[in-house]
Each structure stands twice: as structure tokens, then as C-alpha cells.
Coordinates of C-alpha atoms and ligand atoms in Angstrom, one line a residue:
M282 CA 0.1 0.1 0.1
S283 CA 1.5 3.6 -0.9
T284 CA -0.9 5.8 0.8
G285 CA 0.4 7.8 3.4
H286 CA -0.8 7.2 7.1
L287 CA -2.7 10.1 8.8
T288 CA -2.9 9.5 12.4
I289 CA -5.4 11.6 14.5
N290 CA -4.9 11.5 18.1
L291 CA -8.2 12.3 19.8
A292 CA -6.8 12.3 23.2
A293 CA -5.0 15.2 22.5
L294 CA -7.8 16.8 20.7
A295 CA -9.9 16.5 24.1
A296 CA -7.0 17.7 25.9
N297 CA -6.7 20.9 23.9
F298 CA -10.3 21.5 24.5
R299 CA -10.0 21.1 28.1
N300 CA -6.7 23.2 28.6
L301 CA -8.5 25.9 26.6
D302 CA -11.5 25.6 28.7
R303 CA -9.6 25.9 31.7
Q304 CA -8.3 29.2 30.9
T305 CA -11.4 30.9 31.0
G306 CA -14.1 31.1 33.5
V307 CA -16.8 30.7 31.0
E308 CA -18.3 28.3 28.6
T309 CA -16.3 27.1 25.5
G310 CA -17.6 26.1 22.2
A311 CA -15.8 24.4 19.1
V312 CA -15.1 25.6 15.9
V313 CA -15.3 22.8 13.5
K314 CA -15.8 24.3 10.1
A315 CA -14.0 23.0 7.1
D316 CA -14.6 19.3 8.0
G317 CA -13.3 20.0 11.6
Y318 CA -10.0 21.8 10.2
G319 CA -9.6 18.9 7.8
L320 CA -9.4 16.2 10.4
G321 CA -12.9 15.0 10.0
V322 CA -16.0 16.7 11.5
G323 CA -17.8 13.6 12.8
V324 CA -15.1 12.1 14.8
V325 CA -13.9 15.5 16.0
A326 CA -17.4 16.7 16.9
K327 CA -18.0 13.5 18.8
T328 CA -14.8 13.7 20.5
L329 CA -15.4 17.4 21.6
A330 CA -18.8 16.8 22.9
K331 CA -17.7 14.1 25.0
A332 CA -14.9 16.3 26.5
G333 CA -17.8 18.9 27.4
A334 CA -18.4 21.2 24.2
R335 CA -22.3 22.1 24.0
K336 CA -22.1 24.9 21.3
F337 CA -20.6 24.2 17.9
F338 CA -19.6 26.5 15.0
I339 CA -19.3 26.0 11.4
A340 CA -18.7 28.4 8.3
Q341 CA -21.8 27.2 5.9
A342 CA -25.2 25.9 6.5
E343 CA -24.6 22.8 4.1
E344 CA -21.5 21.9 6.8
G345 CA -24.6 21.2 9.5
V346 CA -25.5 18.1 7.7
A347 CA -22.6 16.0 8.9
L348 CA -22.4 17.7 11.9
R349 CA -25.9 17.4 13.2
E350 CA -25.8 13.6 12.2
A351 CA -22.8 13.2 14.2
L352 CA -23.9 15.3 17.2
G353 CA -27.7 14.2 17.1
P354 CA -30.2 16.7 18.8
G355 CA -29.5 18.6 21.9
H356 CA -26.3 20.6 20.9
D357 CA -26.3 24.0 19.5
I358 CA -24.8 24.3 15.8
F359 CA -24.2 28.3 14.9
V360 CA -23.5 29.2 11.3
F361 CA -21.0 32.0 10.8
S362 CA -22.2 33.0 7.3
G363 CA -25.6 33.4 8.5
H364 CA -29.1 33.0 6.7
M365 CA -28.3 32.9 3.0
E366 CA -30.9 32.6 0.1
G367 CA -32.1 29.0 0.3
D368 CA -30.9 28.0 3.4
A369 CA -34.3 28.2 5.4
P370 CA -34.9 24.2 5.0
L371 CA -31.6 23.4 6.4
I372 CA -31.8 25.8 9.1
R373 CA -35.3 24.5 10.1
D374 CA -34.7 20.7 9.7
L375 CA -31.2 20.6 11.1
D376 CA -31.9 23.0 13.9
L377 CA -29.1 25.5 13.1
T378 CA -28.8 28.6 14.4
P379 CA -27.7 31.3 11.9
M380 CA -25.6 34.3 13.0
L381 CA -27.3 37.1 10.9
N382 CA -24.7 39.4 9.7
S383 CA -26.7 42.1 7.8
I384 CA -30.3 43.9 8.0
D385 CA -30.8 41.8 4.6
Q386 CA -30.4 38.7 6.6
I387 CA -32.5 39.7 9.5
T388 CA -35.3 40.4 7.1
R389 CA -34.8 36.9 5.3
H390 CA -34.7 35.1 8.7
F391 CA -37.7 36.7 10.1
E392 CA -39.7 36.3 6.9
A393 CA -38.8 32.8 6.3
L394 CA -38.4 31.2 10.0
P395 CA -39.9 33.7 12.2
E396 CA -39.7 31.7 15.7
H397 CA -36.5 29.9 14.8
P398 CA -33.5 30.9 16.8
F399 CA -30.7 32.9 15.6
G400 CA -27.8 35.1 16.7
I401 CA -26.3 38.3 15.7
Q402 CA -22.9 39.0 14.3
L403 CA -21.5 42.6 14.7
D404 CA -18.3 44.0 12.9
T405 CA -15.9 45.5 15.0
G406 CA -13.3 46.6 12.6
M407 CA -12.2 43.5 10.8
N408 CA -14.8 44.4 7.9
R409 CA -15.3 40.8 6.7
L410 CA -18.5 39.9 8.3
G411 CA -21.3 41.3 10.7
M412 CA -23.3 44.5 11.1
E413 CA -21.4 47.8 11.6
W414 CA -22.5 50.0 14.3
S415 CA -24.9 52.4 12.0
E416 CA -26.7 49.2 11.0
W417 CA -26.8 47.6 14.3
V418 CA -28.3 50.8 15.8
A419 CA -31.0 50.8 13.0
V420 CA -32.3 47.3 13.7
A421 CA -31.1 46.5 17.3
E422 CA -34.3 47.1 18.8
I423 CA -36.4 45.2 16.4
A424 CA -33.7 42.4 16.3
L425 CA -33.6 42.2 20.3
A426 CA -37.1 41.9 20.5
Q427 CA -37.0 38.5 18.6
R428 CA -34.5 37.5 21.5
P429 CA -31.3 36.3 19.9
T430 CA -29.5 33.6 21.3
L431 CA -26.0 35.0 20.9
I432 CA -24.2 38.1 19.8
M433 CA -20.5 37.8 18.7
S434 CA -17.9 39.6 16.8
H435 CA -14.3 38.3 15.6
L436 CA -10.9 39.7 16.4
A437 CA -8.8 40.4 13.3
C438 CA -5.0 40.3 15.3
S439 CA -5.7 38.2 18.1
D440 CA -2.4 36.2 17.3
E441 CA -0.5 39.3 18.1
P442 CA -1.2 40.1 21.7
D443 CA 0.6 43.6 21.6
H444 CA -1.4 44.6 18.7
P445 CA -3.5 47.9 19.3
M446 CA -6.6 46.3 17.3
N447 CA -7.3 43.9 20.2
A448 CA -8.2 46.8 22.6
Y449 CA -10.0 48.8 19.9
Q450 CA -12.3 45.7 19.0
L451 CA -12.8 44.9 22.5
N452 CA -13.8 48.5 23.5
L453 CA -16.0 49.0 20.3
F454 CA -17.7 45.4 20.9
R455 CA -18.4 46.6 24.5
R456 CA -20.1 49.9 23.3
M457 CA -22.1 48.1 20.8
T458 CA -23.5 45.5 23.2
D459 CA -23.1 46.5 26.9
G460 CA -26.4 46.5 28.8
I461 CA -27.8 44.0 26.1
D462 CA -29.1 40.9 28.1
V463 CA -28.0 38.2 25.5
P464 CA -24.9 36.1 25.8
R465 CA -22.0 37.5 23.9
S466 CA -18.8 35.9 22.2
L467 CA -15.6 37.6 20.9
A468 CA -12.7 35.2 21.5
A469 CA -11.6 32.5 19.2
T470 CA -8.1 30.7 20.2
G471 CA -6.1 33.8 20.1
G472 CA -8.8 36.0 22.2
I473 CA -8.8 33.1 24.8
L474 CA -4.9 33.8 25.3
L475 CA -5.5 37.5 25.4
G476 CA -7.1 37.1 29.0
Q477 CA -10.3 37.5 30.7
D478 CA -11.4 40.7 29.4
Y479 CA -12.2 39.2 26.0
H480 CA -14.0 35.9 27.2
F481 CA -17.5 37.6 27.8
D482 CA -19.9 34.7 28.3
L483 CA -18.7 32.1 25.5
C484 CA -15.2 31.4 23.9
R485 CA -15.1 29.8 20.4
P486 CA -11.6 28.2 19.6
G487 CA -10.8 26.5 16.6
V488 CA -7.1 25.9 15.5
G489 CA -5.7 25.5 19.1
L490 CA -8.1 22.3 19.5
Y491 CA -6.2 20.9 16.3
G492 CA -2.8 21.7 17.9
G493 CA -1.9 24.7 16.1
L494 CA -0.8 28.3 17.0
P495 CA -1.4 30.6 18.5
F496 CA -2.1 28.1 21.2
G497 CA 1.8 27.3 21.9
R498 CA 1.0 24.8 24.4
A499 CA -1.3 22.7 22.4
Q500 CA -0.6 19.0 21.9
P501 CA 0.1 17.9 18.5
V502 CA -3.0 16.3 17.2
V503 CA -1.9 15.0 13.6
R504 CA 0.7 12.7 12.4
L505 CA 1.7 12.3 8.9
D506 CA 3.7 9.2 7.8
I507 CA 4.6 8.7 4.1
P508 CA 6.0 5.4 2.8
V509 CA 8.9 5.4 0.6
I510 CA 8.4 3.9 -2.9
Q511 CA 12.1 3.5 -3.9
T512 CA 15.5 4.9 -2.9
R513 CA 18.1 5.7 -5.4
A514 CA 21.8 6.6 -5.5
L515 CA 23.0 9.6 -7.2
D516 CA 26.6 10.6 -8.4
D517 CA 27.8 14.1 -7.7
G518 CA 26.3 16.5 -10.1
E519 CA 23.1 14.6 -11.0
V520 CA 19.9 16.4 -10.7
V521 CA 16.3 15.7 -9.3
G522 CA 12.7 16.5 -10.3
Y523 CA 10.8 18.8 -12.6
G524 CA 12.7 21.6 -13.7
N525 CA 16.0 20.0 -12.1
T526 CA 15.9 22.6 -9.6
W527 CA 18.2 20.4 -7.1
Q528 CA 21.7 19.0 -7.9
A529 CA 23.5 16.8 -5.8
E530 CA 27.0 18.1 -4.4
R531 CA 28.1 14.9 -3.2
P532 CA 27.2 11.2 -3.8
S533 CA 23.6 11.2 -2.5
R534 CA 20.8 8.9 -1.9
V535 CA 17.5 10.0 -2.6
A536 CA 14.1 8.6 -1.4
T537 CA 11.0 8.9 -3.5
I538 CA 7.9 9.0 -1.1
S539 CA 4.2 8.9 -1.8
A540 CA 2.5 12.0 -1.3
G541 CA 2.3 15.3 -3.1
Y542 CA 0.7 18.4 -3.8
A543 CA -2.7 16.6 -4.5
D544 CA -2.5 15.4 -0.8
G545 CA -1.9 18.9 0.8
V546 CA 2.0 18.8 0.7
I547 CA 1.7 22.0 -0.9
R548 CA 4.2 22.9 -3.8
A549 CA 5.5 25.8 -1.9
M550 CA 7.3 23.2 0.2
S551 CA 9.7 22.4 -2.8
D552 CA 13.3 22.4 -1.9
R553 CA 12.2 24.1 2.0
A554 CA 10.5 21.4 4.0
T555 CA 11.9 18.7 6.1
L556 CA 11.0 15.2 6.6
W557 CA 12.1 13.1 9.8
H558 CA 13.2 9.7 10.0
G559 CA 13.3 9.1 13.7
Q560 CA 15.6 11.9 15.2
V561 CA 17.1 12.6 11.9
P562 CA 16.2 15.3 9.7
C563 CA 15.9 14.8 5.8
P564 CA 15.6 17.6 3.5
L565 CA 12.9 17.7 0.9
I566 CA 14.7 18.4 -2.3
G567 CA 13.4 19.3 -5.6
R568 CA 10.0 20.3 -6.6
V569 CA 6.7 18.7 -4.8
S570 CA 4.9 17.1 -7.8
M571 CA 1.2 15.8 -7.6
D572 CA 1.7 12.5 -6.1
L573 CA 5.4 12.2 -5.2
I574 CA 8.3 14.0 -3.0
T575 CA 11.8 13.4 -3.4
V576 CA 13.7 13.5 0.1
D577 CA 17.7 13.6 0.5
V578 CA 18.4 10.6 2.9
T579 CA 22.1 10.5 2.5
D580 CA 22.6 11.2 6.2
L581 CA 20.7 8.0 7.1
D582 CA 22.3 4.7 8.0
E583 CA 19.8 2.6 6.2
D584 CA 17.3 3.2 3.5
P585 CA 14.1 4.2 5.2
Q586 CA 10.4 2.8 4.8
V587 CA 8.7 5.7 5.8
L588 CA 9.5 9.4 6.5
T589 CA 7.4 11.5 8.8
L590 CA 6.1 15.0 7.8
L591 CA 4.0 15.8 10.7
G592 CA 4.9 14.6 14.2
P593 CA 6.7 14.5 17.3
Q594 CA 9.6 16.4 15.6
Q595 CA 7.6 18.8 13.6
T596 CA 4.3 20.5 14.0
V597 CA 1.9 22.0 11.5
D598 CA 3.3 25.3 12.3
E599 CA 6.6 24.5 11.7
V600 CA 5.9 23.0 8.3
A601 CA 3.8 25.7 7.5
R602 CA 6.6 28.1 8.2
A603 CA 9.0 26.5 5.7
A604 CA 6.2 26.7 3.2
G605 CA 5.4 30.3 4.0
T606 CA 2.0 29.8 5.3
I607 CA 0.0 29.0 8.5
G608 CA -0.8 25.7 10.4
Y609 CA -4.6 26.4 9.7
E610 CA -3.8 26.2 5.6
I611 CA -1.6 22.8 6.2
L612 CA -4.3 21.4 8.3
T613 CA -7.4 22.0 6.1
S614 CA -5.3 20.8 3.1
L615 CA -4.8 17.4 4.2
G616 CA -5.9 15.2 1.5
N617 CA -8.5 12.6 1.0
R618 CA -6.0 9.7 0.0
Y619 CA -4.3 9.1 3.3
T620 CA -5.1 6.3 5.3
R621 CA -6.6 7.6 8.5
R622 CA -6.1 6.3 11.7
I623 CA -7.9 7.2 14.7
T624 CA -6.1 6.8 18.1
G625 CA -7.1 7.7 21.7
G626 CA -10.5 7.7 21.2
Ligands
PLP834 C1 -12.6 30.4 12.3 C2 -13.1 31.2 13.1 C3 -13.1 31.0 14.5 C4 -12.0 29.9 15.1 O1 -10.9 30.7 15.0 P1 -9.5 30.2 15.5 O2 -8.4 31.2 15.3 O3 -9.2 28.8 14.5 O4 -9.5 29.7 16.8 C5 -13.7 31.7 15.4 N1 -14.9 32.4 14.8 C6 -15.1 33.0 13.7 C7 -15.7 34.1 13.4 C8 -14.1 32.1 12.6 O5 -14.4 32.5 11.5

């Protein structure tokens, strides 16, 4: 079998939830959008529910199908994109709570599903989703009369604790919502780490649950081992891969392993990332191709059977840094071809 092995450690996922929850005195929900950050929403949601999560967040109503099936009734599912045209049957049948982002969405929701629970999303400066202050002032009285179950906003710079935007958004969120008798939420993973002022009634971490920064003390949740298909000897001066971008500067051994950019080992890792054989780093050399990667294993005592891209020696964020991206993108790019193993469940 040549597929890579993606191991998902559910005990680490649950521990990350509990650790983040312990840092706040308030309820902690879980963001499981994009198929549970690429790890599989069903198994992720069940694990987090068992660890104590009662409120879940997704980006799009369609993501609620798999999530509701995994959770069953009784947990709240909030949808960041709110109530889009055509969403009413899903929102009703799956009992989703749309976070209404605009006056248009409020109108749509009240007309289509007048008694159905909803939340409100406010923009405090990120300019991505939610109502700005002027819109909120215009509809607050009408919206509040229908008793929203949550009011939230989102921080743009919470992974940089010293960024002045954090305090600016906190202050604006307070001014837009103080005195309103509805539960409030501002903090994702980064906001939890900013401290208690940011926690309000509910925190909603995502990436930290899955082992990513800015939660530096997260336990790694994923491990990715990739089988070696063949190993060959190169003379000094021979070249490797598309475009011949790598040339041997000594007699070398090169392992060809069975994953590529179609599996989320993105092409930007070409000539930059590192794989591991136990404690020994082995540089990725040449260009990443669709299904294959070449690795310099000259410094190993033996020809390896398998090399590790994500694991104890290297987190998603370290791989991301080598590729010029962030851990979130590495996680959500993990491909469908891997054999997935669940441990710690
Ligand atoms: C993705 C997202 C989160 C989770 O953010 P993390 O940085 O992954 O913790 C929370 N809230 C909103 C609105 C989001 O889009």
C-alpha cells in the first residue's frame, strides 16, 4: 500500500479543549468548520462533545448536515455565514442557529423562519462579516425583541497580543453590546489567550483544539507518515525532479515518497520542507509533484521505509513556516488519499 498514514489523536484533541476551557471562567464552544479543520468533522465533533462542548460553529449551513448527524439533537450549531438565500430548509430541519450578518439577512430570517433561533454577528473593525455600528443601531431594537441567543464579533489580530487592534475591537464590542441581556462571544483561540477581558460568556476556539498556533501549549493532534516507494543512489552532479531544481553536491541517496501537492503537501514546500526519520532530519529536495516528493536521505544509516512530515519532531506550524503559510492551511489541506487512523478515542 502506498498511501500515506494520517493519524489523528483524539486524546490530544480532547486535552486541548479542556486546557483552553480551563483558561476561561466561561463556557467554551468549538469551531469545527471546514470538516473539523480537515480532520473529519464527525469524529472531531463527537470527541469534543464528550469532552464537554455543547456549542459548535460552522461556516456554511451545508456543513451542518454531517455535524448534526454526528452530534444528534441537543447541541447548538451556529453558522457564521448567517442565513443565505435558500438556507431556510436546512436551518429548520437541522435546527441550526444562523449568525445574522446584515439587515438583509435579518429580514430574510424573520420572514422565512419567524420563530426560529438566531444570533447576531457584529463587525468591530475587521470588515469581513457582521453589521457595522450604524446598521446595528438601526435594527437593534427590532432584532433584540425577537430574542437572539448569541451576539458575537471576531478579532482580526488576536494572534499578536500587543496589536492595538485587540483593545480597539474589545472596546467597540463593549460599546455596541453593553447593557444588552444576550450572551456574548468575542474570543477564538487567540482571544482566549489575550485574557479574561476578552472572554465574555462564550469562547469559540478552533485551531488551538487541533494543535495549532497561537495556542503554543497545544498537544499535536496529527501525525503524517509517508511510505518510501524507492530509494536510489546519485552521483555528484546529478539532478532531481521537475525543472532540475536540485543538484547533488556529493554522492547522495534520494528517497521518493508517496504524497504530493494533491495530498496537501503544497508545492511551496519544494526545496524547503524537512521530513524526519526518527530523530534525523531529511531535507525535501526538488519540486513537490502531484503524487510524489523526493527527499535527501544520504545521512541515514539505512534506506528508510517511511518518512514523517508531521509528528513529534515537527508541528503543523513548523511545516507551515517552511512553506510560507500558516498551520490552519496545512491542516485544512490534508488530502483524502491518506489512510486515516484514529487513536486515543
Ligand atoms: C474560524 C473562526 C473562529 C476560530 O478561530 P481560530 O483562530 O481557529 O481559533 C472563530 N470565529 C470565527 C468567526 C471564525 O471565522
